[in-house]
PDB file of C-alpha atoms in Angstrom:
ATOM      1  CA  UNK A   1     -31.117 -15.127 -46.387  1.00 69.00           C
ATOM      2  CA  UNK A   2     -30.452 -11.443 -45.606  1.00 75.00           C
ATOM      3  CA  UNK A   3     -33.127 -11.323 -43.113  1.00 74.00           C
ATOM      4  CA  UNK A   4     -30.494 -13.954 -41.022  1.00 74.00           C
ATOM      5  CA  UNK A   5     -27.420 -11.756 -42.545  1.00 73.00           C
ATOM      6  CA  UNK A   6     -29.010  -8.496 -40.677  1.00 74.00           C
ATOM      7  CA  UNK A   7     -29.572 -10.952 -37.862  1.00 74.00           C
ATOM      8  CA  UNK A   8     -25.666 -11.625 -38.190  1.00 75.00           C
ATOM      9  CA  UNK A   9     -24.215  -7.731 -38.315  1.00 74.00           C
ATOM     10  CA  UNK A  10     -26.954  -6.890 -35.703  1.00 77.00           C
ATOM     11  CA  UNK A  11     -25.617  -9.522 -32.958  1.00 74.00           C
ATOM     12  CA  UNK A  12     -21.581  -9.183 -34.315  1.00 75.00           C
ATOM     13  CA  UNK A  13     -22.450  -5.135 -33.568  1.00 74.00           C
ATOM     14  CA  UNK A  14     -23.604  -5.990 -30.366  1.00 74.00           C
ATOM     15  CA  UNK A  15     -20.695  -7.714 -29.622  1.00 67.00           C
ATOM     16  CA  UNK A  16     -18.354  -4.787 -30.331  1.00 70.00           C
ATOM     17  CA  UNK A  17     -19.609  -2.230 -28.604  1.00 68.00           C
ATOM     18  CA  UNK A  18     -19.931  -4.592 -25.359  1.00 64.00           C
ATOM     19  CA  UNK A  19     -16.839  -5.845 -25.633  1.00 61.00           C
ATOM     20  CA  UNK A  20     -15.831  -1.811 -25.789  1.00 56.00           C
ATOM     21  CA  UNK A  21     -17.256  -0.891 -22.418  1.00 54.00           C
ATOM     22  CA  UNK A  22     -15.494  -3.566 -20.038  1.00 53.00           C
ATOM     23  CA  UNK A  23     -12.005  -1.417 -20.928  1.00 58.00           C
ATOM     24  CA  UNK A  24     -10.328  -0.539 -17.353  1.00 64.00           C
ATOM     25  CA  UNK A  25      -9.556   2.956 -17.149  1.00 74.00           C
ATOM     26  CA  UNK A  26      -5.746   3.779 -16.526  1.00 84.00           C
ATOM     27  CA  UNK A  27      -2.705   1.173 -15.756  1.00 91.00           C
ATOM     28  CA  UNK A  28      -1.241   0.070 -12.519  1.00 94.00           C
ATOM     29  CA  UNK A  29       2.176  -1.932 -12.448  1.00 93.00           C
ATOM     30  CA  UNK A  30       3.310  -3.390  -8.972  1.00 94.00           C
ATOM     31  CA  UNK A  31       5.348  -6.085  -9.781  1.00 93.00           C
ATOM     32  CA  UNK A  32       8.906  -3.967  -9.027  1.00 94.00           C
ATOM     33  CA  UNK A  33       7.179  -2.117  -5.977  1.00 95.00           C
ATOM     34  CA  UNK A  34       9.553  -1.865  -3.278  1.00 95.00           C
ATOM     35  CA  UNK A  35      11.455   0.355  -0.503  1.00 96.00           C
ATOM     36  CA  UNK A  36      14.924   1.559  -1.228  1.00 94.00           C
ATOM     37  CA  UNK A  37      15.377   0.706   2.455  1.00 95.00           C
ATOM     38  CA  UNK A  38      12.831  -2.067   3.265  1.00 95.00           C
ATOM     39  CA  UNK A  39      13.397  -1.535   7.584  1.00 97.00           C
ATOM     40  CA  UNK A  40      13.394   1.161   9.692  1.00 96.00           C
ATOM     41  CA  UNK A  41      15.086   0.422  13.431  1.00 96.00           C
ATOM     42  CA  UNK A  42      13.135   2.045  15.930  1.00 93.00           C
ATOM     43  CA  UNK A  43      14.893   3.464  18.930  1.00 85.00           C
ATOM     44  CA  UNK A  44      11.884   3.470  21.449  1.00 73.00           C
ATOM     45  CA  UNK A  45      11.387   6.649  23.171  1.00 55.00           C
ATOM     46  CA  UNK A  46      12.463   5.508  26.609  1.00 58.00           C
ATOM     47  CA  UNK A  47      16.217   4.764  25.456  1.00 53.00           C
ATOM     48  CA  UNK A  48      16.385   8.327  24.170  1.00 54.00           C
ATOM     49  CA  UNK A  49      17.354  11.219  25.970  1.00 58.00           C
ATOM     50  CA  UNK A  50      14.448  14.358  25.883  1.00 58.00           C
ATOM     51  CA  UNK A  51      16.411  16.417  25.335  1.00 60.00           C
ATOM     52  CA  UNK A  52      18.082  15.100  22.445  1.00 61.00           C
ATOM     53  CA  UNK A  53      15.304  14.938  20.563  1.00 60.00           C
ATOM     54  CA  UNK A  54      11.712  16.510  19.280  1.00 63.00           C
ATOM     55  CA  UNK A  55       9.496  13.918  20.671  1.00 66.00           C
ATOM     56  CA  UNK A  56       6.812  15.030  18.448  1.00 76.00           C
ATOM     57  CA  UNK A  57       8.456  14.132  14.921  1.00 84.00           C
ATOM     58  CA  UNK A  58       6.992  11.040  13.650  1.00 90.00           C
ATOM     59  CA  UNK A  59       9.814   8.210  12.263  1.00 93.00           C
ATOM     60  CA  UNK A  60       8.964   8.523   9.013  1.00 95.00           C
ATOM     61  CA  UNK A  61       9.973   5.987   5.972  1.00 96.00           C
ATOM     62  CA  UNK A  62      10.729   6.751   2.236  1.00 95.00           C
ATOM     63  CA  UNK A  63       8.479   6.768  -0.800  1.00 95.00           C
ATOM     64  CA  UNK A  64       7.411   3.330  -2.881  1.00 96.00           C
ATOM     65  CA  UNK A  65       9.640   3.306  -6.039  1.00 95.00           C
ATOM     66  CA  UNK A  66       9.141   1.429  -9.450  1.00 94.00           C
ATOM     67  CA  UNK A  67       5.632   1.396  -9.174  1.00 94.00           C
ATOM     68  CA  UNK A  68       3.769   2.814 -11.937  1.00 93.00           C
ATOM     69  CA  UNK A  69       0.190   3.457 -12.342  1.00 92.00           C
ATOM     70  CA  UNK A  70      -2.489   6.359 -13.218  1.00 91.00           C
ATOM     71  CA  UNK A  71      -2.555   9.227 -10.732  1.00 91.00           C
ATOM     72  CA  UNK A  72      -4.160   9.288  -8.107  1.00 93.00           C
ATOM     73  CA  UNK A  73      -3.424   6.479  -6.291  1.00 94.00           C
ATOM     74  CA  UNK A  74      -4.059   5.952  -2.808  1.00 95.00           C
ATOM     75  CA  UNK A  75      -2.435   3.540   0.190  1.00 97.00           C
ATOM     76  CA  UNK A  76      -4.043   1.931   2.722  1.00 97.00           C
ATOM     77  CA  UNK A  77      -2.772  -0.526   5.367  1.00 97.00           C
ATOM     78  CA  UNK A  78      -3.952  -4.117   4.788  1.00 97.00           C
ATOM     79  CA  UNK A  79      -2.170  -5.188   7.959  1.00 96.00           C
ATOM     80  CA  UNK A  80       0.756  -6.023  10.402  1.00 97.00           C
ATOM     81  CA  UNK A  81       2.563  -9.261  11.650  1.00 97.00           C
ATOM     82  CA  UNK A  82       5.188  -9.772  14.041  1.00 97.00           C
ATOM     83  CA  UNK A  83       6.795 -12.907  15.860  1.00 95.00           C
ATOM     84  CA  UNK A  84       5.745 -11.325  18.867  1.00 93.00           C
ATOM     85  CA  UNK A  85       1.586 -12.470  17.999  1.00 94.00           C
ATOM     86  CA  UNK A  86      -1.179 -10.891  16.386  1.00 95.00           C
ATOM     87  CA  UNK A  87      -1.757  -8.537  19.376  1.00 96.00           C
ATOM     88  CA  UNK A  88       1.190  -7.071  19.095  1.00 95.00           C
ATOM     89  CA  UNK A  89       1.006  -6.506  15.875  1.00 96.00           C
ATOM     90  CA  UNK A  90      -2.749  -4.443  16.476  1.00 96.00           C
ATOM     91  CA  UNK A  91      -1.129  -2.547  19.165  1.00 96.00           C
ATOM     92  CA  UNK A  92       1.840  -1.223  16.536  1.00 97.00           C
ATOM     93  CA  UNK A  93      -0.641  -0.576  13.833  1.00 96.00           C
ATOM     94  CA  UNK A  94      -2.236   1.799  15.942  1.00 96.00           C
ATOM     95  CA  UNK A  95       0.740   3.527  15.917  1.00 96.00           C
ATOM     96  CA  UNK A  96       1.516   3.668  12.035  1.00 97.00           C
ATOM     97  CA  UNK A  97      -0.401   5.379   9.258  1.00 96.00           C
ATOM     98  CA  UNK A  98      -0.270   5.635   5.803  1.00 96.00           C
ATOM     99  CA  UNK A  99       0.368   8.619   3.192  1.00 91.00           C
ATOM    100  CA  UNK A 100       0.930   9.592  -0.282  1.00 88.00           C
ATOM    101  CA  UNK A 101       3.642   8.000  -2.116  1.00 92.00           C
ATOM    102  CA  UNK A 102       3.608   4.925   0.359  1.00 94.00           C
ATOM    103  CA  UNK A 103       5.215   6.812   3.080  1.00 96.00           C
ATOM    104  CA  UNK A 104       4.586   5.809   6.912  1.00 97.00           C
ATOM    105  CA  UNK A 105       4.853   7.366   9.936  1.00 95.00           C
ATOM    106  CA  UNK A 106       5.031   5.749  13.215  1.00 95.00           C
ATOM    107  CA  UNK A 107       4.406   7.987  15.991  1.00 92.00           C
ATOM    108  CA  UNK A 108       7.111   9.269  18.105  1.00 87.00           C
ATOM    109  CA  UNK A 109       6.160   7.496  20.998  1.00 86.00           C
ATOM    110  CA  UNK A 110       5.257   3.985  20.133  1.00 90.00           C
ATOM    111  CA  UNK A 111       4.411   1.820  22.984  1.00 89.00           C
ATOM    112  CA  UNK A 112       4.665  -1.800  21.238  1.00 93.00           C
ATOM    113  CA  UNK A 113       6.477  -4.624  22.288  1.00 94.00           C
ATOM    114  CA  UNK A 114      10.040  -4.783  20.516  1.00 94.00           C
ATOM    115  CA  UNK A 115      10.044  -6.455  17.948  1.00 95.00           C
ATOM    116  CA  UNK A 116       9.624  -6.747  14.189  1.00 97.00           C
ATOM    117  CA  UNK A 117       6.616  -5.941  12.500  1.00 98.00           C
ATOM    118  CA  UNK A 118       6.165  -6.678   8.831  1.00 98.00           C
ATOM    119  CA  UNK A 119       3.383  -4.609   6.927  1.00 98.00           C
ATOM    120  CA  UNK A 120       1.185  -5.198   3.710  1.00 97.00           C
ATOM    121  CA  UNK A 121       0.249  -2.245   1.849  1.00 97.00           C
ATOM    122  CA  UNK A 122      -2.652  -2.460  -0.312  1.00 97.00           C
ATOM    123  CA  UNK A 123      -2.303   0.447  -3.499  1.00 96.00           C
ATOM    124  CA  UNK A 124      -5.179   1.292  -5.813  1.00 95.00           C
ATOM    125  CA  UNK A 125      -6.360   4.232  -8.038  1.00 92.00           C
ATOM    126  CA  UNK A 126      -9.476   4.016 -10.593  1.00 90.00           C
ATOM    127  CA  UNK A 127     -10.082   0.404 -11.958  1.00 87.00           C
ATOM    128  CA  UNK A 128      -7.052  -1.308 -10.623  1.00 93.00           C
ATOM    129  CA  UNK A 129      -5.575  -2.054  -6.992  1.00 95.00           C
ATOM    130  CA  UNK A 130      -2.582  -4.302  -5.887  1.00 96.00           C
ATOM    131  CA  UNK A 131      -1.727  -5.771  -2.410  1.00 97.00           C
ATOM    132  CA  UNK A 132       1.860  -5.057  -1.555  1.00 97.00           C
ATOM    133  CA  UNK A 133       2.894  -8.584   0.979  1.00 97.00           C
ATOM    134  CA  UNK A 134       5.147  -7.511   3.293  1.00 97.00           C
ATOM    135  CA  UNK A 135       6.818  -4.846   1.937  1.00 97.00           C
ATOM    136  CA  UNK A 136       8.339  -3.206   4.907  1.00 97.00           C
ATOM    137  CA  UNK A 137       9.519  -3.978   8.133  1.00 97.00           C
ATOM    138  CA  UNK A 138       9.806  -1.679  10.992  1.00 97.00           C
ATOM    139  CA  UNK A 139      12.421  -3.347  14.279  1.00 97.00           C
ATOM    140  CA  UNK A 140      11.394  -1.338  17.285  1.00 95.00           C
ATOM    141  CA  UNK A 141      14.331  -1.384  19.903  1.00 90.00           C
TER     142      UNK A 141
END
């Protein structure tokens, strides 16, 4: 009889302290993740005049807001689609990378097909990571 109630506490013990090490370190909520402005036109470089502008400045969108989740937490494209086909869509993300906060950049002097071009973000710190489905489109003129 106790010999099978030490058997008991022993395997319930086990339990606990199992059950303690699968905890996820840290929090990230995605669910409200979006783009104050979700599209950015592109005026291509060819319509603009030189010297109007600094062709080396990047177009460059805003920060993700109402997402939440433990610092640091890192972006990364997952990809691109347009109407215009899935090469296309390569070609732009060639042109586009990804920074802190969710910002992009697309370089100055993009050479895609115009177009729209819809992009997935993928977010994730320690433990936890989110896809963002086409959460921003760029329209290059």
């Amino acid at each position: 009889m106790i010999r099978g109630l030490l058997y008991f506490v022993m395997l319930f013990m086990t339990l606990i302290f199992a059950r303690c090490s699968d905890v996820a370190v840290g929090f990230l909520f995605t669910d409200d993740a979006s783009y104050a402005q979700d599209t950015l036109y592109i005026t291509r470089f060819s319509n603009l005049d030189e010297a109007d502008i600094d062709v080396s400045i990047p177009w460059v969108t805003s920060q993700i807001e109402q997402l939440l989740g433990t610092e640091p937490l890192s972006y990364s494209l997952v990809g691109v689609k347009s109407p215009n086909g899935q090469e296309a869509a390569e070609d732009f993300a060639k042109y586009l990378t990804v920074i802190g906060g969710g910002r992009m950049y697309v370089d100055a002097r993009v050479d895609s097909p115009e177009g729209c071009y819809t992009v997935s973000l993928k977010v994730e710190n320690e433990g936890h990571s989110a896809i963002l489905t086409d959460i921003f489109t760029f329209v290059l003129e």
